[in-house]
Short mmCIF file of C-alpha atoms in Angstrom, two decimals:
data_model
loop_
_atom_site.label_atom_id
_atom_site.label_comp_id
_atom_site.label_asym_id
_atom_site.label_seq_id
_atom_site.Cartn_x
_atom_site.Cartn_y
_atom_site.Cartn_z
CA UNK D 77 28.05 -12.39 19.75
CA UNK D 78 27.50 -9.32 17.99
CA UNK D 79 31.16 -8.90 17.31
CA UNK D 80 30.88 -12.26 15.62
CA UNK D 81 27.95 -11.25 13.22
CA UNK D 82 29.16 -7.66 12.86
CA UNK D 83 32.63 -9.91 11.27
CA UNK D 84 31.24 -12.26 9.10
CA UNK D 85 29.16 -9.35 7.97
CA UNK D 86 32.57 -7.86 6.63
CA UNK D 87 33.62 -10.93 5.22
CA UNK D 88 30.54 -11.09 3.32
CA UNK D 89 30.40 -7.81 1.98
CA UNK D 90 34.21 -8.61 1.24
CA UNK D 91 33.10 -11.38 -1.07
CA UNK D 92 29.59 -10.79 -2.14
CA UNK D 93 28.24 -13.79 -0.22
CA UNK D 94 24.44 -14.62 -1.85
CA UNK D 95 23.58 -15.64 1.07
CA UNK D 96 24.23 -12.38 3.04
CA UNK D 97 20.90 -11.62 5.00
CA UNK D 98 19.92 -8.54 7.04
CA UNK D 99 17.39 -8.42 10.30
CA UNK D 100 16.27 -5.04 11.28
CA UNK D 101 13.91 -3.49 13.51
CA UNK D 102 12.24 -4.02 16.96
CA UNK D 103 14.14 -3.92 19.97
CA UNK D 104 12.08 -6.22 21.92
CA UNK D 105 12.74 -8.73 19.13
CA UNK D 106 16.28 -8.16 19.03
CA UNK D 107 17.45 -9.97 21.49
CA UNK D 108 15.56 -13.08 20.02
CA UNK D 109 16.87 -12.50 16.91
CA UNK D 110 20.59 -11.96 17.98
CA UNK D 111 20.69 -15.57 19.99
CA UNK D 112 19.09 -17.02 16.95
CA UNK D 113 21.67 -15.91 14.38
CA UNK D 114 24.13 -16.86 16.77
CA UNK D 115 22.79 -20.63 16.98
CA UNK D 116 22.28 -20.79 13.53
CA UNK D 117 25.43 -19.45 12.77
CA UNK D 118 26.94 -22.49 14.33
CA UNK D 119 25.51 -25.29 11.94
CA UNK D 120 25.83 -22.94 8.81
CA UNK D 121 29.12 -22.07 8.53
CA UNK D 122 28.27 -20.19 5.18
CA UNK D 123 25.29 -17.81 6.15
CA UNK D 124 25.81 -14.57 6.71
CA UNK D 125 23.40 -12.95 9.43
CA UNK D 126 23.43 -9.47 11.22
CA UNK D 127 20.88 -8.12 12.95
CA UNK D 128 20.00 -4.50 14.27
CA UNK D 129 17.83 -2.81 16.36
CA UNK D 130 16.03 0.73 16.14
CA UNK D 131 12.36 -0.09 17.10
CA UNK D 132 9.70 -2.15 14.54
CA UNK D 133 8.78 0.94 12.53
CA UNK D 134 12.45 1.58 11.72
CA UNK D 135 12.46 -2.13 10.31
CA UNK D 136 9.37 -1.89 8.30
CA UNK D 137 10.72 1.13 6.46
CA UNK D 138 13.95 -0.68 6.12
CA UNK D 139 11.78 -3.18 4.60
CA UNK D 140 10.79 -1.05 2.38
CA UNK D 141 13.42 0.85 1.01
CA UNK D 142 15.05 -2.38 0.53
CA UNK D 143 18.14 -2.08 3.12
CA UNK D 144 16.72 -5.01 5.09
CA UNK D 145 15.90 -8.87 4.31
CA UNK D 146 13.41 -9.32 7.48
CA UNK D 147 11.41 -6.72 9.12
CA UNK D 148 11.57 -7.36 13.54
CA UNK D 149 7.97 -5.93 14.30
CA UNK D 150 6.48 -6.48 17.99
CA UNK D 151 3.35 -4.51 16.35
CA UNK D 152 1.41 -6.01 12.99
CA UNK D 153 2.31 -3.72 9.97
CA UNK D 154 -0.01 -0.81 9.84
CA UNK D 155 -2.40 -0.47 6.94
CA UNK D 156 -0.55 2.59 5.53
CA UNK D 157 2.74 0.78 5.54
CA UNK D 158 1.16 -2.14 3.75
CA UNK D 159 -0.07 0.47 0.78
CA UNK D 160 3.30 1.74 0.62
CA UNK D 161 4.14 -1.52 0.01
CA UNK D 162 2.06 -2.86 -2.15
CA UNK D 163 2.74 0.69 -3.78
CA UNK D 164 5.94 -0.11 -4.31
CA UNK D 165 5.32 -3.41 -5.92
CA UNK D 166 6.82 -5.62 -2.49
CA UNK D 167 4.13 -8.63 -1.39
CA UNK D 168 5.30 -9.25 2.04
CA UNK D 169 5.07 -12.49 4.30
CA UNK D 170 4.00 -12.03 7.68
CA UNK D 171 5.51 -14.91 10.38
CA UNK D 172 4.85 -14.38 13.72
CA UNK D 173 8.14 -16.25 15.78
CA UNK D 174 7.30 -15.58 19.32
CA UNK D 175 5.01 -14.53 22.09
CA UNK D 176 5.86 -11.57 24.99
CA UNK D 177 4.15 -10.40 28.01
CA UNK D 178 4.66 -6.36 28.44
CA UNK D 179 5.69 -5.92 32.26
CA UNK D 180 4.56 -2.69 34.01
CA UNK D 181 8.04 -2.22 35.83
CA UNK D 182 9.16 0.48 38.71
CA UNK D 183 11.52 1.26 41.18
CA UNK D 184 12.55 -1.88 43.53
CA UNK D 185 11.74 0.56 46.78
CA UNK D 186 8.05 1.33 45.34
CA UNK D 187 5.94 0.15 47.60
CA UNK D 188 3.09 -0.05 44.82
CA UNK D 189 2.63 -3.70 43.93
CA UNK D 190 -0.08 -3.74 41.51
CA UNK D 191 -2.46 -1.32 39.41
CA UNK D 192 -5.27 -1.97 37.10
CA UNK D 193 -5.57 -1.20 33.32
CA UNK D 194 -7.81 2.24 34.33
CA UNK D 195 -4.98 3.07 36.88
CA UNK D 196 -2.30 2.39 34.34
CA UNK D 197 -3.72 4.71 31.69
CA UNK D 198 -4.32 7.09 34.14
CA UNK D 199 -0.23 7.61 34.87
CA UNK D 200 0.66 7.40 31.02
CA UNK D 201 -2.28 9.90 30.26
CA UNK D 202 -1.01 12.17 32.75
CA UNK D 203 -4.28 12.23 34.45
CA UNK D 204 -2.77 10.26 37.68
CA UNK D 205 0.74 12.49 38.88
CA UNK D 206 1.75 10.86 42.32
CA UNK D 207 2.14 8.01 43.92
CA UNK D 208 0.25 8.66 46.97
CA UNK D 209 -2.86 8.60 44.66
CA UNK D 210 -2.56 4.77 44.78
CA UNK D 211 -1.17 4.00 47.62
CA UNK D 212 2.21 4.80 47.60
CA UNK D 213 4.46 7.75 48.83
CA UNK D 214 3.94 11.37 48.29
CA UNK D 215 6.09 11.22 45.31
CA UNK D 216 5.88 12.34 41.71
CA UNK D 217 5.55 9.83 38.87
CA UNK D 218 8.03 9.88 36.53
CA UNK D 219 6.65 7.74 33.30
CA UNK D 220 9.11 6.81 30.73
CA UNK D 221 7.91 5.72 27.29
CA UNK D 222 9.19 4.15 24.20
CA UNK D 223 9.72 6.39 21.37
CA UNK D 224 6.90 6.64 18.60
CA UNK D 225 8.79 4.38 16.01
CA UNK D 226 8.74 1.51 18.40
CA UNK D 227 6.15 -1.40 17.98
CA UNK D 228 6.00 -1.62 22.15
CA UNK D 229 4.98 1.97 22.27
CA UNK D 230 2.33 1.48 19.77
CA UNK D 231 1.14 -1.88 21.18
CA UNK D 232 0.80 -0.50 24.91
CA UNK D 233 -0.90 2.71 23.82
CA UNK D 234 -3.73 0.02 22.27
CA UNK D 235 -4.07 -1.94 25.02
CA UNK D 236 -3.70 -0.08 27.78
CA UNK D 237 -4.43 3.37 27.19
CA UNK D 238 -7.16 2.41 24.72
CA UNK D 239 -5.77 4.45 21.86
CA UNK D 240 -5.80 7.60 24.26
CA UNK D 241 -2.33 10.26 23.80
CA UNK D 242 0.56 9.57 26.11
CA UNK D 243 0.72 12.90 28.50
CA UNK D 244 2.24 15.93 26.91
CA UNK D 245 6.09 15.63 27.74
CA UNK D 246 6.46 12.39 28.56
CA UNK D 247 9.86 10.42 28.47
CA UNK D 248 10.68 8.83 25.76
CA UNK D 249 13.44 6.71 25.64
CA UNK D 250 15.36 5.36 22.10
CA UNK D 251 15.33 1.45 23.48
CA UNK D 252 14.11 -0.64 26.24
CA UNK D 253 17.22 -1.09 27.75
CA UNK D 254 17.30 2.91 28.56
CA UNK D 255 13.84 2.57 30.50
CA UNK D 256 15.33 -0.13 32.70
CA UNK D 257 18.14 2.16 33.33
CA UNK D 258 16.23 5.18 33.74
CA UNK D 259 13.56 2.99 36.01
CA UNK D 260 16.44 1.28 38.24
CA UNK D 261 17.55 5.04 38.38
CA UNK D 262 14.30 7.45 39.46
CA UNK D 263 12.85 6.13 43.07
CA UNK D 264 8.99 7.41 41.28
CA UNK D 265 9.56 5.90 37.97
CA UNK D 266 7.38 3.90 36.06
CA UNK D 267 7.72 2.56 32.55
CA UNK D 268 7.05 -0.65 30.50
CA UNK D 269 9.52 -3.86 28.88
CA UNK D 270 9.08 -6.83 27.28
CA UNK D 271 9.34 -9.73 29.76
CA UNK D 272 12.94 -11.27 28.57
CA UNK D 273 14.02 -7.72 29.56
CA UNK D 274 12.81 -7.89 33.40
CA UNK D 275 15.61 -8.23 35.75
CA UNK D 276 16.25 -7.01 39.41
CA UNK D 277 17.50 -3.97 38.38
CA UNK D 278 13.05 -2.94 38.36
CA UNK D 279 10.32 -4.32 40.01
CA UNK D 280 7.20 -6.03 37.81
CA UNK D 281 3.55 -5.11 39.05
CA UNK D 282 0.66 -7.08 38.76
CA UNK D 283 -1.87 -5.80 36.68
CA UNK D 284 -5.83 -5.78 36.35
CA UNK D 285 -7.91 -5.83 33.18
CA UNK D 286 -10.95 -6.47 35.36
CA UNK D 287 -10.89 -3.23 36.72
CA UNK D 288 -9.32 -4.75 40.22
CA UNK D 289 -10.80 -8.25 40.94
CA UNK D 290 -7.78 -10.30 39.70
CA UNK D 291 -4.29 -8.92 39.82
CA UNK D 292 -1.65 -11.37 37.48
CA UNK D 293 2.17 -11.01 37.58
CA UNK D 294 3.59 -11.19 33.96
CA UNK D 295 5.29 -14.10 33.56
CA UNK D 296 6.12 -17.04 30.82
CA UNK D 297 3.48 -19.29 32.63
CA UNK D 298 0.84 -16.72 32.88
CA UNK D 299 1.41 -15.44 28.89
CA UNK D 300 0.78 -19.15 28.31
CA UNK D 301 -2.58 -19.53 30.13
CA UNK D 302 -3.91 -16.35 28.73
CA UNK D 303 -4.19 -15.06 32.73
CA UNK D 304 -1.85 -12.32 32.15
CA UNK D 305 -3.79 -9.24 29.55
CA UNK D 306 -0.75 -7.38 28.08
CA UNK D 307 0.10 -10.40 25.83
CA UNK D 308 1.57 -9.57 22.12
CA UNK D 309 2.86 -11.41 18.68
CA UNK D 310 6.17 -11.00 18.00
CA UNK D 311 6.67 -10.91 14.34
CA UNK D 312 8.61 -11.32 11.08
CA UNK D 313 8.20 -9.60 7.68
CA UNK D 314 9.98 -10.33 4.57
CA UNK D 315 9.27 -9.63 0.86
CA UNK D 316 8.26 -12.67 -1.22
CA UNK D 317 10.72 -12.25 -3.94
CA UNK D 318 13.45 -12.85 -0.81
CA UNK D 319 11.89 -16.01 0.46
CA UNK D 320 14.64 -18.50 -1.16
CA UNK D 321 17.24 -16.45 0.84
CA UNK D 322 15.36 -15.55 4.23
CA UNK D 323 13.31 -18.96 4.43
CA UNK D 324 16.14 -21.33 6.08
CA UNK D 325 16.84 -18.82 9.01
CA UNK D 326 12.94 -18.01 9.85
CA UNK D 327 12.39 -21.92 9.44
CA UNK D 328 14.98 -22.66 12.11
CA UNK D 329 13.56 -19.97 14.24
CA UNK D 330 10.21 -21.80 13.92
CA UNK D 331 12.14 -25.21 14.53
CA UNK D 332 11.93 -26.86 17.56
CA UNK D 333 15.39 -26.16 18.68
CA UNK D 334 14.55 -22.84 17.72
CA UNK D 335 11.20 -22.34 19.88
CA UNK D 336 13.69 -23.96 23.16
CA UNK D 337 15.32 -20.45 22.53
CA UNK D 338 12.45 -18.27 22.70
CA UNK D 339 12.08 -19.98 25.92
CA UNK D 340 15.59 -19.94 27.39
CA UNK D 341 15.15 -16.34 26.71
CA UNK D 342 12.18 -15.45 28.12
CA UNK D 343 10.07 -15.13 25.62
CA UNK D 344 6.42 -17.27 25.04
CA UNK D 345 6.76 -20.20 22.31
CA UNK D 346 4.39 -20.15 19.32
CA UNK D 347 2.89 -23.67 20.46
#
């Protein structure tokens, strides 16, 4: 698929296609945004889509500079990016596309099945350091993190840790895919994904928000009836003065054919 893109990107550039649009930005988006292209690809044999990662605040300053059509964001744009901006003359659309439940993943032999919020921001605080402190094996944690630039590491550290600092020296890895490597990898692990990312490489835990009375799996289903907390937009940003050109891909996205792939992929529909 992305060898696809990547070559119709060259035959663009090749020919100046108007048409020629860029996606940048989030990683947990990019898979979305990838199958999209690829779909829409199909029944528009004259658009011209590629799409890149590099985490939601690398899109937004893409976005800004003007190397990108559409901003991928699994955060909202900060205020200070919106005065840059608006500094800069650009009135930007926000869309949101999708839905995605953050799952609290470890190591498939951790016997640890669940934690609550508290417990959670204990271990990414670096306030909580083994396992054995809830319930598991005398074993070091070993959290892994996204890096700062990415919207899931921003979005977590809200919800979960409250706005509190991730521990001194924690592990910060450059995508999501690394932290289910790194995860599937280190027997005291402990990191977070977005839910089309979960596989049985890592083990999901259920998670608390009322400080241990109801423990919910992250799942499509749960996202859906609001039972499971670590729930986040996923989002689109464009400039206004790019709407003509960007407006027939986001519109399919929103379609209903393209909602059926938010689902297929694991992601939680806008309706």
């Amino acid at each position: 698929m992305k060898k696809i893109v990547f070559s119709l990107c060259l035959l663009a550039c090749s020919f100046g296609a108007a048409n020629a649009q860029k996606i940048k930005g989030s990683d947990t988006v990019l898979p979305l945004s990838q199958k999209e292209a690829e779909n829409y690809l199909k029944k528009h044999a004259d658009a011209v889509v590629t799409v890149t990662g590099g985490g939601s605040g690398v899109g937004i300053s893409a976005l800004l500079e003007g190397t990108t059509d559409i901003a991928q964001a699994s955060r909202r744009m900060k205020f200070d990016e919106r005065n840059k901006l608006k500094a800069a003359g650009k009135t930007v659309k926000e869309v949101i596309v999708a839905y995605d439940a953050l799952a609290v993943v470890v190591h498939p032999s951790n016997p640890v099945k669940q934690l609550t919020r508290e417990q959670l921001e204990g271990i990414f605080t670096g306030k909580i350091t083994n396992w054995k402190e809830l319930g598991g094996k005398d074993l070091k944690i070993v959290p892994y993190s996204r890096e700062t630039s990415s919207g899931t590491y921003e979005f977590f550290k809200s919800s979960v840790l409250k706005n509190r600092n991730y521990m001194s020296g924690i592990m910060s890895m450059p995508a999501t895919g690394a932290i289910v490597q790194s995860v599937s990898q280190t027997p005291g692990a402990i990191g977070y994904i977005g839910l089309a990312y979960l596989s049985d490489e890592v083990q999901a835990v259920k998670v608390s928000y009322d400080q241990g009375v109801t423990f919910v799996a992250p799942s499509i289903a749960h996202a859906k009836d609001q039972t499971y907390p670590i729930v986040r937009p996923l989002y689109y940003y464009y400039e206004m003065q790019s709407e003509a050109l960007v407006k027939p891909f986001v519109d399919y996205v929103l379609s209903a054919e393209g909602q059926k792939t938010v689902a297929d992929l694991g992601y939680v529909t806008i309706k």
